[in-house]
Amino acid sequence: MSTIKEVAKRAGVSVGTVSKVINNIEVKPKTKQAVELAIKELNYQPNVYARGLKVSRTNTVALILPTVWHPFFGELAYNIEKNLRQHEYKMILCNSEGDYLTELSYLTMAKQNQVDGIIAITYSDIEHYVSSNIPLISIDRFFNDEVPYVSSDNFLGGQLAAKHLDEAGCQSLCFIGAGSKKENTTRNRKKGFIDYCEKYQKTYEIFDLIGSQSEFHEKMEQFLLEKIIKEHSIDGIFAVTDAYALEVINFLEKHQISIPDDVQIIGFDGVKSSKHDQIEISTIRQPIEEIAKESVAAIIHLINKETIEKEILLPVHFIQGNTTKRQKDS
Amino acid sequence: MSTIKEVAKRAGVSVGTVSKVINNIEVKPKTKQAVELAIKELNYQPNVYARGLKVSRTNTVALILPTVWHPFFGELAYNIEKNLRQHEYKMILCNSEGDYLTELSYLTMAKQNQVDGIIAITYSDIEHYVSSNIPLISIDRFFNDEVPYVSSDNFLGGQLAAKHLDEAGCQSLCFIGAGSKKENTTRNRKKGFIDYCEKYQKTYEIFDLIGSQSEFHEKMEQFLLEKIIKEHSIDGIFAVTDAYALEVINFLEKHQISIPDDVQIIGFDGVKSSKHDQIEISTIRQPIEEIAKESVAAIIHLINKETIEKEILLPVHFIQGNTTKRQKDS
């Protein structure tokens, strides 16, 4: 049986280069061809075990998310697994529940080649541990310029929400949001909303409670009581998520505010708790299928050591529900 | 370095037996101890690669379910992964969507030791492929005496539903169900319901459409129209799932039947679309956490070649929602 030295000699490269090719480490395409040809011609059998140690492709990708027991993450996990399967990858699921040690253990697995790559939705403090030497795709969160991320176009979503409230006849708009400083891509929903209002000179108000979830409900209800129940000075609301939109709706209906007649509301996410579920509130739907598809395509490119875009923004769409008026032209 | 022969000689066993111990194949405890001692004393290093081929513990368990994008399966997958992690197992998730070829591919993985075991919720025709030589735990479905299965105590659930309708003052009860012949454990919900009614001589009716999902809605509405809207001859309904219960509720409310004043309704499942979700209808809740815990414990016993019970039935509980009257004593 021929040796790696003979292969190197025939291909006119160093033994190290042959080893790189065997172990799927990037070399010039021409070099790769030459080595592969030599391997074929000499019928060279690399030491499978040694190779196993180095290459150790597991054909598995780990999906880290807070919990799959949630409509949005459930739909996302479903679609990511579906796409991975089409590429003959298995999906290892990790419900981190935001526990950063659990998340780190998966990063370690990737470093040790126990998984080929990771797709992660995480909001915990792992910035210092993620780096370009781990095949990692981040969804909805920007870590640093080295870590590619896939996200809905939140800015566009904010613009669309304002646009639809405007076209549905709302006179004074309002953004209602809250959240941790970390969800920086989500922040863009507000920016897009403001951008539209400024551009088209719509009067608008911003209610945004950053970092203090606890007092959110009380503060929001005070705000709605003041602005809507008393002053009637708001007739169009864009809530940063469907969950917040539902809270606003419940509160206003308790106070005999009719939706969409008195106040129109648009949420964000458009999650469905199962495939055949109906979306009832008007919302900006995240392109979950596309997020899954693009994340999987990206992680596989990374695993294959191909270069990819660092930021993949996917378009969102308005979905007409029963919390905004249908427009004549639509 | 010492050889396997020397280990065998020192332990006073055959080389084959030593190999078995190295590869975690069951031998008498005493024999195992003797071999392990000999390995220690001789500082014997088995050929790791050969061993890797034979033992091939992956510390992964595959979870096969129709789709994780569903409240019940989402909660189940969340809890199964949580329990597997506590045992240092990773969970590979497969959304089979009932596709029996997809399910078979995972059975093959198990046969080839690409996964250590499988936990499956499947209703497709894979009877002929499951056997005791694959570590497989079936949830909610009985295959054959060789395949252990974990399930809610559906019979008890049926009894509980009838009992609570009875104790809430219902005079004539009714079971409403439908489903394929394969969900045989679910069938027991009806049997338990009938058992209670017979035992306590409650008048009851059965509406059960087996195998013909398509015409279910029409037939059920005809039935409700006849028995409730016209005859008022039913005041307590046990629906075989929450989904059916919701259909019944929507139909009756459309016809100005007040729930629970005119008709009381109990469903089955008690699913929540997320951890913080509220259950609103009265229902028999499946012990999803226990199902997950027991399934994981069982599959790990199987992987370790320990014998386990073939049928693990877990108790269900009634949850008071707003579709039955609160009882004075409760």
Coordinates of C-alpha atoms in Angstrom, one line a residue, chain A residues 60-313:
Chain A
T60 CA -24.3 17.1 13.3
V61 CA -25.1 20.8 14.0
A62 CA -26.1 22.0 17.4
L63 CA -29.0 24.3 17.7
I64 CA -28.9 26.4 20.9
L65 CA -32.0 28.3 21.8
P66 CA -33.6 29.5 25.0
T67 CA -36.4 26.8 24.9
V68 CA -38.1 24.9 22.1
W69 CA -41.3 25.0 24.2
H70 CA -42.3 28.3 22.7
P71 CA -44.2 29.0 19.4
F72 CA -41.4 31.1 17.8
F73 CA -38.5 28.8 18.7
G74 CA -40.6 25.7 18.0
E75 CA -41.3 26.8 14.5
L76 CA -37.7 27.8 14.0
A77 CA -36.3 24.5 15.3
Y78 CA -38.7 22.6 13.1
N79 CA -37.5 24.5 10.0
I80 CA -33.8 24.3 10.9
E81 CA -34.0 20.6 11.4
K82 CA -35.9 20.2 8.2
N83 CA -33.2 22.1 6.3
L84 CA -30.3 20.4 8.0
R85 CA -31.8 17.0 7.1
Q86 CA -32.0 18.0 3.4
H87 CA -28.2 18.5 3.7
E88 CA -27.8 15.2 5.5
Y89 CA -27.0 16.8 8.8
K90 CA -28.5 15.8 12.1
M91 CA -29.6 18.5 14.6
I92 CA -28.7 18.3 18.2
L93 CA -31.1 20.5 20.2
C94 CA -30.1 22.4 23.3
N95 CA -32.6 24.3 25.4
S96 CA -30.2 26.7 27.2
E97 CA -32.8 28.6 29.0
G98 CA -30.3 31.4 28.9
D99 CA -27.9 29.5 31.1
Y100 CA -24.5 30.6 29.8
L101 CA -22.6 27.6 31.1
T102 CA -24.8 25.3 29.1
E103 CA -24.2 27.4 26.0
L104 CA -20.4 27.3 26.7
S105 CA -20.5 23.5 26.9
Y106 CA -21.7 23.4 23.3
L107 CA -19.1 25.9 22.2
T108 CA -16.6 23.5 23.7
M109 CA -18.1 20.6 21.9
A110 CA -17.7 22.5 18.6
K111 CA -14.0 23.2 19.5
Q112 CA -13.5 19.5 20.2
N113 CA -15.3 18.6 16.9
Q114 CA -18.0 16.8 18.7
V115 CA -20.4 18.8 16.5
D116 CA -19.5 20.3 13.2
G117 CA -21.1 23.7 13.9
I118 CA -23.5 25.7 16.0
I119 CA -26.6 27.8 15.2
A120 CA -27.3 29.8 18.3
I121 CA -30.0 32.2 19.6
T122 CA -28.5 33.5 22.8
Y123 CA -28.7 36.7 24.8
S124 CA -26.2 35.8 27.6
D125 CA -22.6 37.0 28.0
I126 CA -20.7 34.6 25.8
E127 CA -19.1 37.4 23.7
H128 CA -15.6 36.5 24.8
Y129 CA -16.0 32.9 24.0
V130 CA -17.3 33.1 20.4
S131 CA -14.7 33.6 17.8
S132 CA -14.2 32.8 14.1
N133 CA -12.4 29.5 14.9
I134 CA -15.8 28.0 15.9
P135 CA -18.3 27.5 13.1
L136 CA -21.1 29.5 14.6
I137 CA -24.1 31.3 13.1
S138 CA -25.8 33.7 15.4
I139 CA -29.5 34.4 14.9
D140 CA -31.0 37.8 15.8
R141 CA -27.8 38.9 17.6
F142 CA -24.7 40.6 16.5
F143 CA -21.6 39.5 18.5
N144 CA -18.7 41.0 16.5
D145 CA -17.5 41.3 13.0
E146 CA -16.1 37.7 13.1
V147 CA -19.4 36.0 13.9
P148 CA -21.9 35.9 11.0
Y149 CA -25.5 36.5 12.0
V150 CA -28.9 36.0 10.4
S151 CA -31.7 38.2 11.3
S152 CA -35.1 39.6 10.2
D153 CA -34.8 43.1 8.7
N154 CA -36.1 44.7 11.9
F155 CA -35.6 48.2 10.6
L156 CA -37.8 47.5 7.6
G157 CA -40.3 45.9 10.0
G158 CA -40.6 49.1 12.0
Q159 CA -41.0 51.1 8.8
L160 CA -43.7 48.7 7.5
A161 CA -45.6 48.9 10.8
A162 CA -45.7 52.7 10.7
K163 CA -46.6 52.7 7.0
H164 CA -49.5 50.4 7.5
L165 CA -50.8 52.3 10.5
D166 CA -50.5 55.5 8.5
E167 CA -52.3 54.0 5.4
A168 CA -55.0 52.6 7.6
G169 CA -55.9 56.1 8.6
C170 CA -54.1 56.5 12.0
Q171 CA -53.4 60.2 12.9
S172 CA -50.9 59.8 15.8
L173 CA -48.8 56.8 16.1
C174 CA -47.0 55.2 19.0
F175 CA -44.2 52.7 19.5
I176 CA -44.4 50.5 22.6
G177 CA -41.4 48.4 23.5
A178 CA -39.1 47.1 26.2
G179 CA -36.2 44.7 26.4
S180 CA -32.7 44.2 27.4
K181 CA -29.9 46.2 25.8
K182 CA -28.5 43.1 24.3
E183 CA -31.3 42.5 21.7
N184 CA -29.7 45.1 19.6
T185 CA -31.2 43.8 16.3
T186 CA -34.7 44.2 17.8
R187 CA -33.9 47.8 18.7
N188 CA -33.9 48.5 15.0
R189 CA -37.7 48.0 15.0
K190 CA -38.0 51.2 16.8
K191 CA -35.5 53.0 14.6
G192 CA -37.4 51.9 11.5
F193 CA -40.7 53.1 13.0
I194 CA -39.2 56.5 13.9
D195 CA -37.5 56.7 10.4
Y196 CA -40.9 56.4 8.7
C197 CA -42.6 58.9 11.0
E198 CA -39.9 61.5 10.5
K199 CA -39.8 61.0 6.8
Y200 CA -43.6 61.4 6.4
Q201 CA -44.0 63.9 9.2
K202 CA -46.3 61.7 11.3
T203 CA -46.8 62.7 14.9
Y204 CA -45.6 59.9 17.1
E205 CA -44.8 58.9 20.6
I206 CA -42.2 56.4 21.9
F207 CA -42.8 54.3 25.0
D208 CA -39.6 52.2 25.4
L209 CA -38.5 50.7 28.7
I210 CA -35.0 49.4 28.3
G211 CA -33.6 47.0 30.8
S212 CA -36.4 47.1 33.4
Q213 CA -38.8 44.3 32.5
S214 CA -40.2 44.2 36.0
E215 CA -41.9 47.6 36.1
F216 CA -43.0 47.4 32.4
H217 CA -46.6 46.4 32.9
E218 CA -47.4 49.1 35.5
K219 CA -45.6 51.8 33.5
M220 CA -47.2 50.8 30.2
E221 CA -50.7 50.8 31.7
Q222 CA -50.1 54.2 33.2
F223 CA -49.0 55.4 29.8
L224 CA -52.0 53.9 28.0
L225 CA -54.4 55.2 30.6
E226 CA -53.0 58.7 30.2
K227 CA -52.6 58.8 26.4
I228 CA -55.6 56.8 25.2
I229 CA -58.2 56.4 27.9
K230 CA -57.9 60.1 29.0
E231 CA -56.4 62.1 26.2
H232 CA -57.4 60.0 23.2
S233 CA -54.2 61.3 21.7
I234 CA -53.0 58.0 20.1
D235 CA -54.9 55.9 17.5
G236 CA -52.2 53.7 16.1
I237 CA -49.8 51.5 18.1
F238 CA -46.8 49.4 17.0
A239 CA -45.8 47.0 19.7
V240 CA -42.3 45.6 19.5
T241 CA -43.6 42.0 19.8
D242 CA -46.9 40.2 19.4
A243 CA -46.8 39.4 23.1
Y244 CA -46.7 43.1 24.0
A245 CA -49.4 43.8 21.4
L246 CA -51.6 41.3 23.2
E247 CA -51.0 42.9 26.6
V248 CA -51.9 46.3 25.1
I249 CA -55.1 44.8 23.5
N250 CA -56.2 43.2 26.7
F251 CA -55.7 46.4 28.7
L252 CA -57.5 48.6 26.2
E253 CA -60.5 46.2 25.8
K254 CA -60.9 46.1 29.6
H255 CA -61.3 49.9 29.3
Q256 CA -63.9 49.7 26.5
I257 CA -61.6 50.8 23.8
S258 CA -62.7 49.2 20.5
I259 CA -60.0 47.7 18.3
P260 CA -59.5 48.5 15.5
D261 CA -62.2 51.1 15.5
D262 CA -60.8 53.4 18.2
V263 CA -57.2 52.2 18.2
Q264 CA -55.3 50.1 15.6
I265 CA -52.5 47.8 16.7
I266 CA -49.7 46.1 14.9
G267 CA -47.4 43.6 16.6
F268 CA -44.2 41.9 15.5
D269 CA -43.3 38.2 15.0
G270 CA -46.4 36.5 13.6
V271 CA -45.7 33.3 15.5
K272 CA -48.1 30.4 15.2
S273 CA -48.2 27.7 17.9
S274 CA -48.5 25.1 15.2
K275 CA -48.5 24.7 11.4
H276 CA -52.2 25.0 11.1
D277 CA -52.6 27.8 13.6
Q278 CA -54.2 31.1 12.5
I279 CA -52.6 34.6 13.1
E280 CA -55.3 36.9 14.5
I281 CA -53.6 40.2 15.3
S282 CA -52.1 42.3 12.6
T283 CA -48.4 41.9 12.7
I284 CA -45.0 42.0 11.0
R285 CA -44.2 38.4 10.5
Q286 CA -40.6 37.2 10.8
P287 CA -39.6 35.1 7.8
I288 CA -38.9 32.1 10.1
E289 CA -38.6 29.6 7.1
E290 CA -36.0 31.9 5.4
I291 CA -34.1 32.5 8.7
A292 CA -33.9 28.7 9.1
K293 CA -32.9 28.1 5.5
E294 CA -30.2 30.8 5.4
S295 CA -28.8 29.9 8.8
V296 CA -28.4 26.3 7.7
A297 CA -26.9 27.3 4.3
A298 CA -24.5 29.6 6.2
I299 CA -23.4 27.1 8.8
I300 CA -22.7 24.4 6.2
H301 CA -20.6 26.9 4.2
L302 CA -18.6 27.7 7.4
I303 CA -18.2 24.0 8.1
N304 CA -16.8 23.6 4.6
K305 CA -14.5 26.5 5.3
E306 CA -16.1 28.7 2.7
T307 CA -16.4 32.4 3.2
I308 CA -19.9 33.9 3.7
E309 CA -21.5 37.2 4.3
K310 CA -21.3 38.3 7.9
E311 CA -24.7 39.9 8.0
I312 CA -27.7 38.2 6.4
L313 CA -30.8 40.4 6.7

